[in-house]
mmCIF file of C-alpha atoms and ligand atoms in Angstrom:
data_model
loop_
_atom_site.group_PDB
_atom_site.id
_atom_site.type_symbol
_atom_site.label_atom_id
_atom_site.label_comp_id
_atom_site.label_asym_id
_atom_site.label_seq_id
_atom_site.Cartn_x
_atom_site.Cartn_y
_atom_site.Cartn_z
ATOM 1 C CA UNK A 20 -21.171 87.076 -1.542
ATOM 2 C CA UNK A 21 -18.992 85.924 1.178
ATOM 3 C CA UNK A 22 -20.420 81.987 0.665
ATOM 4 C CA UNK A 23 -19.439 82.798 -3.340
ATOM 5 C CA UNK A 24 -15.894 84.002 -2.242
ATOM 6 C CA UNK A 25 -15.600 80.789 -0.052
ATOM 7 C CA UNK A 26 -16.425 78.511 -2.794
ATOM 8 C CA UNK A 27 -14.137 79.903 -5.245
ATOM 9 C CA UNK A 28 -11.249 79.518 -2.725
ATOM 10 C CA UNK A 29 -12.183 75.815 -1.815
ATOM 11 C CA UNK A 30 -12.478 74.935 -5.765
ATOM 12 C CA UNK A 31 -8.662 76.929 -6.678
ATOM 13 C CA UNK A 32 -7.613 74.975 -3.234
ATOM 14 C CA UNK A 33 -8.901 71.462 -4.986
ATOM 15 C CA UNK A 34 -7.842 72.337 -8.410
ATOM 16 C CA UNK A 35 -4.335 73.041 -7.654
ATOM 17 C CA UNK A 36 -4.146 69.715 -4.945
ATOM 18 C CA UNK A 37 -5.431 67.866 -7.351
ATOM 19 C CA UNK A 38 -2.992 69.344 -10.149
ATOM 20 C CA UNK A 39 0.108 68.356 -7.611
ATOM 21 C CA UNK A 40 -1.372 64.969 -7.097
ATOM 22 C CA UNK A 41 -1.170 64.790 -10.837
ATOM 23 C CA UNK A 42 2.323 65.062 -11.502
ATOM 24 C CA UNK A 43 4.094 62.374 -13.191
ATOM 25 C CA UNK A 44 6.186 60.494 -11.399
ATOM 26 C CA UNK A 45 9.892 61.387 -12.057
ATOM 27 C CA UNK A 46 11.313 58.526 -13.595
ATOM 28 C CA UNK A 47 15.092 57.433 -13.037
ATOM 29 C CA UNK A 48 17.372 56.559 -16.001
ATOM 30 C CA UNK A 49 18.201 52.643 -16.087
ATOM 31 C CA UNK A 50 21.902 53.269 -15.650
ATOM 32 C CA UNK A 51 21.757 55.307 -12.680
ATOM 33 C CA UNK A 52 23.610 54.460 -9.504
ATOM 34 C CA UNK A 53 22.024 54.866 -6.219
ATOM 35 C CA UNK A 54 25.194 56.954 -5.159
ATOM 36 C CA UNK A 55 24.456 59.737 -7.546
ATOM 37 C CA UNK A 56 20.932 60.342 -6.939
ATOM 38 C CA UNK A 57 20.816 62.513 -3.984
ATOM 39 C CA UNK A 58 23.629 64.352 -5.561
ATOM 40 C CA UNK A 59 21.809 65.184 -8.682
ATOM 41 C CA UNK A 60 19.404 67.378 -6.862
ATOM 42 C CA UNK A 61 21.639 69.742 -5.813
ATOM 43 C CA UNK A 62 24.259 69.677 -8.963
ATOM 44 C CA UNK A 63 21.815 68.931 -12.310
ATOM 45 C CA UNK A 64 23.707 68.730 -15.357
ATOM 46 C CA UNK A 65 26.562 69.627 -13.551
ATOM 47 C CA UNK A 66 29.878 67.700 -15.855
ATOM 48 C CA UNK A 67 31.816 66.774 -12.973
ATOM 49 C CA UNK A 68 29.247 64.969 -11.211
ATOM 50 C CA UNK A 69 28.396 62.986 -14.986
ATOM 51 C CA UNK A 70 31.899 62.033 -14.615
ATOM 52 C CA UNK A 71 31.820 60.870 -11.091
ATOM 53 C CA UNK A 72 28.525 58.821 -12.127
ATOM 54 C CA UNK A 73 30.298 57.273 -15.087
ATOM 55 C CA UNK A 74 32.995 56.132 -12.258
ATOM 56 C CA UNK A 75 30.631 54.425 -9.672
ATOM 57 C CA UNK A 76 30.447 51.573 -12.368
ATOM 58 C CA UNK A 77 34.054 50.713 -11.990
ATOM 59 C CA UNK A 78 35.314 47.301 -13.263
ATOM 60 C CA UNK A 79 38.566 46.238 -12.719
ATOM 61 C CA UNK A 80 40.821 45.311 -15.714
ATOM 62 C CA UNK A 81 40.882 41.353 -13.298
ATOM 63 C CA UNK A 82 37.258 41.374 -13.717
ATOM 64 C CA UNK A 83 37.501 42.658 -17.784
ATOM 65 C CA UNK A 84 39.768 39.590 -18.170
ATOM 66 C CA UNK A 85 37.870 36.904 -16.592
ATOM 67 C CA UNK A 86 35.717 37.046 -19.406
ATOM 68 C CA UNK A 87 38.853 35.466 -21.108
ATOM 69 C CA UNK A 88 38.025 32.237 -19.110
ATOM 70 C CA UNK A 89 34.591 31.617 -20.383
ATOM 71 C CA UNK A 90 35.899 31.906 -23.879
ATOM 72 C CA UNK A 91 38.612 29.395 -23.252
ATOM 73 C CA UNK A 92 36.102 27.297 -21.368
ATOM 74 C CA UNK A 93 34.015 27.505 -24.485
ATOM 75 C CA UNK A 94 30.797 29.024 -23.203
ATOM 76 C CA UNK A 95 29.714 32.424 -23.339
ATOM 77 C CA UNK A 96 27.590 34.290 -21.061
ATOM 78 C CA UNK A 97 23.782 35.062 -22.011
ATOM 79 C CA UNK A 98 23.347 37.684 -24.381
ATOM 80 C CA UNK A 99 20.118 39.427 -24.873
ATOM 81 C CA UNK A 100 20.775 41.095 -28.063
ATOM 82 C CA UNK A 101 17.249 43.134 -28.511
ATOM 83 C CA UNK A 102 17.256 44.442 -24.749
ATOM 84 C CA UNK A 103 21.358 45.526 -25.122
ATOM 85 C CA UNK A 104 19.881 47.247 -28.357
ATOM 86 C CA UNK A 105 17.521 49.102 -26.517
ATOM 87 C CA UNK A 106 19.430 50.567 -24.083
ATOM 88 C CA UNK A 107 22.004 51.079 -26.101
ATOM 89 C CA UNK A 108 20.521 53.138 -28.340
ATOM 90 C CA UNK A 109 20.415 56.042 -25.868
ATOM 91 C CA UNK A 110 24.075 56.395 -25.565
ATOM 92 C CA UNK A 111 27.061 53.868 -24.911
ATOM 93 C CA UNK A 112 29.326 53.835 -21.444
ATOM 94 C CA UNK A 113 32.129 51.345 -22.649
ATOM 95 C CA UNK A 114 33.877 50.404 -19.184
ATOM 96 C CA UNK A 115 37.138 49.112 -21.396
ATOM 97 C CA UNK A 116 39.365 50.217 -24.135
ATOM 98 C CA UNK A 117 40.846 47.562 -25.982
ATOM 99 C CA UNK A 118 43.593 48.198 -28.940
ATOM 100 C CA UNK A 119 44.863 45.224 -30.634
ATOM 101 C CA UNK A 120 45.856 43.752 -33.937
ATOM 102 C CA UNK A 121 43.393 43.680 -36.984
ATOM 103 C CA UNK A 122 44.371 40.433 -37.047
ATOM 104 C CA UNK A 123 41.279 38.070 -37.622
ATOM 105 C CA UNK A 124 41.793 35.718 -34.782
ATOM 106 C CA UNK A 125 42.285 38.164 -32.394
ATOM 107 C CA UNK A 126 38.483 39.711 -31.586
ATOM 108 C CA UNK A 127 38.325 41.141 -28.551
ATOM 109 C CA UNK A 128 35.100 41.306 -28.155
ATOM 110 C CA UNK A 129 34.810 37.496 -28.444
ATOM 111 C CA UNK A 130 37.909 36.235 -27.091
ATOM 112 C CA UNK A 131 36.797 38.360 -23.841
ATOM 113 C CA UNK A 132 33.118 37.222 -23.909
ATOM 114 C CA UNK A 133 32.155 40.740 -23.835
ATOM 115 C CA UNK A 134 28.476 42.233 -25.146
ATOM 116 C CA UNK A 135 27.209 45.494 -27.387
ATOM 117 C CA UNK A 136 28.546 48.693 -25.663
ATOM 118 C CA UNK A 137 30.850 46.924 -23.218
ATOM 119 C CA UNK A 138 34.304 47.412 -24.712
ATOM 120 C CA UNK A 139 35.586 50.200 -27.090
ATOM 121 C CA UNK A 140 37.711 49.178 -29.797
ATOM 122 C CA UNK A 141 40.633 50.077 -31.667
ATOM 123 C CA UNK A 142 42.475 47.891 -34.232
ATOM 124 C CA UNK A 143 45.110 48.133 -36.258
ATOM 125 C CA UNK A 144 47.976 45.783 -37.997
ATOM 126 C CA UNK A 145 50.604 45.110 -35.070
ATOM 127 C CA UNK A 146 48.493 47.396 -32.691
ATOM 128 C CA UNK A 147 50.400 50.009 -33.709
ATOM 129 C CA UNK A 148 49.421 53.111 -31.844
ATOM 130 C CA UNK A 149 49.243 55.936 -34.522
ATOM 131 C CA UNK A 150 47.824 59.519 -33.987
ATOM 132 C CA UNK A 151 44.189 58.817 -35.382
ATOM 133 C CA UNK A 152 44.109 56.016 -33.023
ATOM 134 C CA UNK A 153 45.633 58.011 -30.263
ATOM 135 C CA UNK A 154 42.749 60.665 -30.829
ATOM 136 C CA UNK A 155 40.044 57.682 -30.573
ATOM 137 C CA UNK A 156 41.893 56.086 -26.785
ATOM 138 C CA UNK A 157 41.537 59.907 -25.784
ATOM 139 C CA UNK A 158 37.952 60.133 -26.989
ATOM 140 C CA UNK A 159 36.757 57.062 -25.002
ATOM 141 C CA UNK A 160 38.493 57.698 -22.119
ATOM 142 C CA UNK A 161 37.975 61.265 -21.545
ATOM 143 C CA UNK A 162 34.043 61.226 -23.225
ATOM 144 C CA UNK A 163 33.148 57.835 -22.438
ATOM 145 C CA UNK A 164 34.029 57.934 -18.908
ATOM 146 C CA UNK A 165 35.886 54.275 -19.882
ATOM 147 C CA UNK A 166 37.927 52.901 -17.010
ATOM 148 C CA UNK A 167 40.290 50.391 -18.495
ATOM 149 C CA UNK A 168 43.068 50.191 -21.256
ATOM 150 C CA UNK A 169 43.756 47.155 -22.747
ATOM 151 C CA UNK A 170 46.857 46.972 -25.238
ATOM 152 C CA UNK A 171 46.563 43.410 -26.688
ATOM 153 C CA UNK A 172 49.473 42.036 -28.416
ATOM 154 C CA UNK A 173 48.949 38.961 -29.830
ATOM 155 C CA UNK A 174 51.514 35.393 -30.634
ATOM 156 C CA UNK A 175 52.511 35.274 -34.128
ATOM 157 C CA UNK A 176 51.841 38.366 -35.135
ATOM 158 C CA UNK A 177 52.198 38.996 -39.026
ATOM 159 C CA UNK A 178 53.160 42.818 -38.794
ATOM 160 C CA UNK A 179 55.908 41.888 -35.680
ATOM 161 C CA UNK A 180 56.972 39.147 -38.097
ATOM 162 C CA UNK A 181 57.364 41.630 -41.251
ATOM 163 C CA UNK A 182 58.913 44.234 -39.437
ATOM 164 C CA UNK A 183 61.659 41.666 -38.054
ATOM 165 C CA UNK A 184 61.910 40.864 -41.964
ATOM 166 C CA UNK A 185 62.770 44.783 -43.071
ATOM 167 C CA UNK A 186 60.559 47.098 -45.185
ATOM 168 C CA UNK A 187 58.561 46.396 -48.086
ATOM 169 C CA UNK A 188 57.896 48.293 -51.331
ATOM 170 C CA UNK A 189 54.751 49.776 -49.720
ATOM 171 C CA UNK A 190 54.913 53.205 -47.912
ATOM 172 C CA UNK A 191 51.887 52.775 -45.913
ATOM 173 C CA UNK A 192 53.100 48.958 -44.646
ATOM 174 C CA UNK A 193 56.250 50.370 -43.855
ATOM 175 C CA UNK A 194 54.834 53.051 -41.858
ATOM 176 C CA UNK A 195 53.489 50.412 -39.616
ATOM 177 C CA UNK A 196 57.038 48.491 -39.891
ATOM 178 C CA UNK A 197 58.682 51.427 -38.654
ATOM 179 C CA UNK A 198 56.310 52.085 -35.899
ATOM 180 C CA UNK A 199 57.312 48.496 -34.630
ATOM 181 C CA UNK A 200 61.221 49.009 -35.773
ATOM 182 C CA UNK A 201 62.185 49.778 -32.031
ATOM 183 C CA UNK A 202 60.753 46.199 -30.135
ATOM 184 C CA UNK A 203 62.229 44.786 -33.136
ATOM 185 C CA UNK A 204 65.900 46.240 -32.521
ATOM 186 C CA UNK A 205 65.328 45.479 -28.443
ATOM 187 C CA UNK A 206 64.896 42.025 -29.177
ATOM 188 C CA UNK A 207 67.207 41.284 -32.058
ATOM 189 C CA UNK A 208 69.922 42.764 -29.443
ATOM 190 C CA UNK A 209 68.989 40.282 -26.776
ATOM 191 C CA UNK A 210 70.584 37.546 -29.137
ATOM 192 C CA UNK A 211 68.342 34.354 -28.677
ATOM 193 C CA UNK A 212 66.227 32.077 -31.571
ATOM 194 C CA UNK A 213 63.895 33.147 -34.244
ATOM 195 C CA UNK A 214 60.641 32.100 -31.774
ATOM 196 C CA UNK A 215 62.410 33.604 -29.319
ATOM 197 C CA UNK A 216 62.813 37.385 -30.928
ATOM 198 C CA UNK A 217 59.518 37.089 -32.392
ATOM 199 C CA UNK A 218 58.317 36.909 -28.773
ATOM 200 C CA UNK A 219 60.433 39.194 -26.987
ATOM 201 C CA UNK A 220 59.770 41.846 -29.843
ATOM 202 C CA UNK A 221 55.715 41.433 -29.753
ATOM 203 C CA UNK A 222 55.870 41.620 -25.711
ATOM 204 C CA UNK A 223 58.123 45.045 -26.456
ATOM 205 C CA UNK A 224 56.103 46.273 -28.886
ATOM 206 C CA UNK A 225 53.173 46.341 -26.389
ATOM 207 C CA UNK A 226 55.126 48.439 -23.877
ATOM 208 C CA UNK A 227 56.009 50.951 -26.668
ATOM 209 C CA UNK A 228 52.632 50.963 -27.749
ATOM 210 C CA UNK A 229 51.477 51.997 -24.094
ATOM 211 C CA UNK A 230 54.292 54.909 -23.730
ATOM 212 C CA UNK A 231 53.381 56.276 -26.839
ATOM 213 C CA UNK A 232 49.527 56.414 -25.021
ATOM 214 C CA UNK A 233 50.897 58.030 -22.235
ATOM 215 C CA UNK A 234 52.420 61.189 -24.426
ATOM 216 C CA UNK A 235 48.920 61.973 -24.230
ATOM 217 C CA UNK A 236 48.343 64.599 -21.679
ATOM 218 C CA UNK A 237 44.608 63.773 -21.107
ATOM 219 C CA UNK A 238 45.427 59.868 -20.629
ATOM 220 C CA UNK A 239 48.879 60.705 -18.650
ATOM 221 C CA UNK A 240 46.127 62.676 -16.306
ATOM 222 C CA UNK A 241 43.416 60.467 -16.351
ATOM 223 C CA UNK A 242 45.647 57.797 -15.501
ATOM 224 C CA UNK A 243 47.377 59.888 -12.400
ATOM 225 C CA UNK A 244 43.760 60.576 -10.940
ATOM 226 C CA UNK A 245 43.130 57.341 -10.914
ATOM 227 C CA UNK A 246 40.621 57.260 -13.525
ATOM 228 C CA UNK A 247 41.868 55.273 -15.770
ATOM 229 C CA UNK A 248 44.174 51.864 -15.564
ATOM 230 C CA UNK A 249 46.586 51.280 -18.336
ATOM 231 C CA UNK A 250 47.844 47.427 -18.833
ATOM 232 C CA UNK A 251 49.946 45.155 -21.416
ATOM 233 C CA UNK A 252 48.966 42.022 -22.354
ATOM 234 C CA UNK A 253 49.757 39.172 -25.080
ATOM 235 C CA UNK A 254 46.514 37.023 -26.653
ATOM 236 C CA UNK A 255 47.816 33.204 -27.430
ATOM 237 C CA UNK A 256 46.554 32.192 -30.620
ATOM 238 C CA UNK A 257 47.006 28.671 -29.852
ATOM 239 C CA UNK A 258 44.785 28.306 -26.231
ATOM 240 C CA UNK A 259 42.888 31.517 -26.055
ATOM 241 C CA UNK A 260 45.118 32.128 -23.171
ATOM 242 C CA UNK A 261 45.918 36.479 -22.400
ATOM 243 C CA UNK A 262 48.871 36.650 -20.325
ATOM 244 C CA UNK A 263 49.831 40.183 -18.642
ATOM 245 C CA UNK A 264 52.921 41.965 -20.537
ATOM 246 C CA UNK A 265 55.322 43.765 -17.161
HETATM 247 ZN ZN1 ZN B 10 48.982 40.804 -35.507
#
């Protein structure tokens, strides 16, 4: 009896060894940083440490733009299409927000030699910064974790160029019109050439495109934690060129 008693205990002892033995292996999602990992033990799920993990793969907006020279130097980095796929498919973690003109020349994701799921996107004629596209900057930066905030203005803009002109018979192009009437009045006061204006009011337009961004109270507090940078620039249509906007 006591031999049978024995045995049973040694074959439970086995069977649950062997049963710990057998555990998978946990595996670690490809995107995670070696900074969050002994954190996630403690906090699972836990929003505020996503967020903080979304942050440890901080790019800086130098770093965002350098992608500018490759295009300029006309060569683009390698792209592996059916592996971005992949990974993408299980979510996307833009680091960048870019909003600039619908214009066709102005692409960001080419002219900044940028891959699938790298930069989120917002166009619109003149880069006008209207609610709906106010609603999509919050969504990326507050749900996406992104980092960066491009405002891309570009040289020769067409909808800088018709709003210097005056309205049209079109209600919706003049909404866009009057959205850039205020650069337009700034630079028609500062008195110099037609190139000139056409400059100065694109260059403004881009600063009142980024304080109408910062009504928002979730970018205005993104941007004061330090989560998010906000910056200006112009794209030249003529050399590829992206020159800052202070
Ligand atoms: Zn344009």
């Amino acid at each position: 009896m006591k031999r049978n008693l024995l045995l049973l205990v040694s074959a439970l002892f086995l069977f649950s060894s062997s049963s710990f033995y057998a555990q998978p292996p946990i595996k670690k999602p490809l995107t995670q940083s070696v900074k969050s990992e002994s954190k996630e033990a403690k906090h699972d799920k836990d929003e505020h440490h996503d967020a903080e993990e979304e942050h440890s793969h901080a790019i800086s907006i130098d770093e965002v733009l350098k992608g500018n020279d490759n295009f300029r130097a006309n060569v683009r980095k390698n792209q592996d299409f059916d592996k971005q796929r992949e990974e993408l498919s299980k979510g996307q973690k833009p680091h960048t927000i870019v909003v600039a003109c619908s214009d066709s020349r102005v692409c960001p994701e080419i002219v900044l030699d940028n891959g699938l799921g790298e930069i989120f996107v917002v166009r619109t004629a003149g880069n006008v910064v209207d609610s709906v596209a106010l609603g999509s900057i919050e969504y990326a930066a507050e749900h996406l974790h992104s980092q960066n905030l491009v405002i891309m203005g570009h040289t020769s803009c067409g909808a800088v160029t018709a709003a210097l002109s005056g309205e049209t018979e079109s209600p919706y192009i003049n909404s866009i019109i009057r959205n850039i009437q205020p650069a337009v009045k700034f630079a028609k006061n500062k008195k110099a050439d037609k190139n000139k204006t056409l400059n100065l009011a694109i260059e403004e337009n881009v600063r009142n495109q980024i304080k109408m961004i910062k009504k928002s109270k979730i970018i205005a507090e993104l941007t004061k934690e330090g989560h998010l940078n906000i910056v200006g620039c112009v794209y030249h249509l003529d050399t590829g060129e992206i020159t800052y906007v202070k």
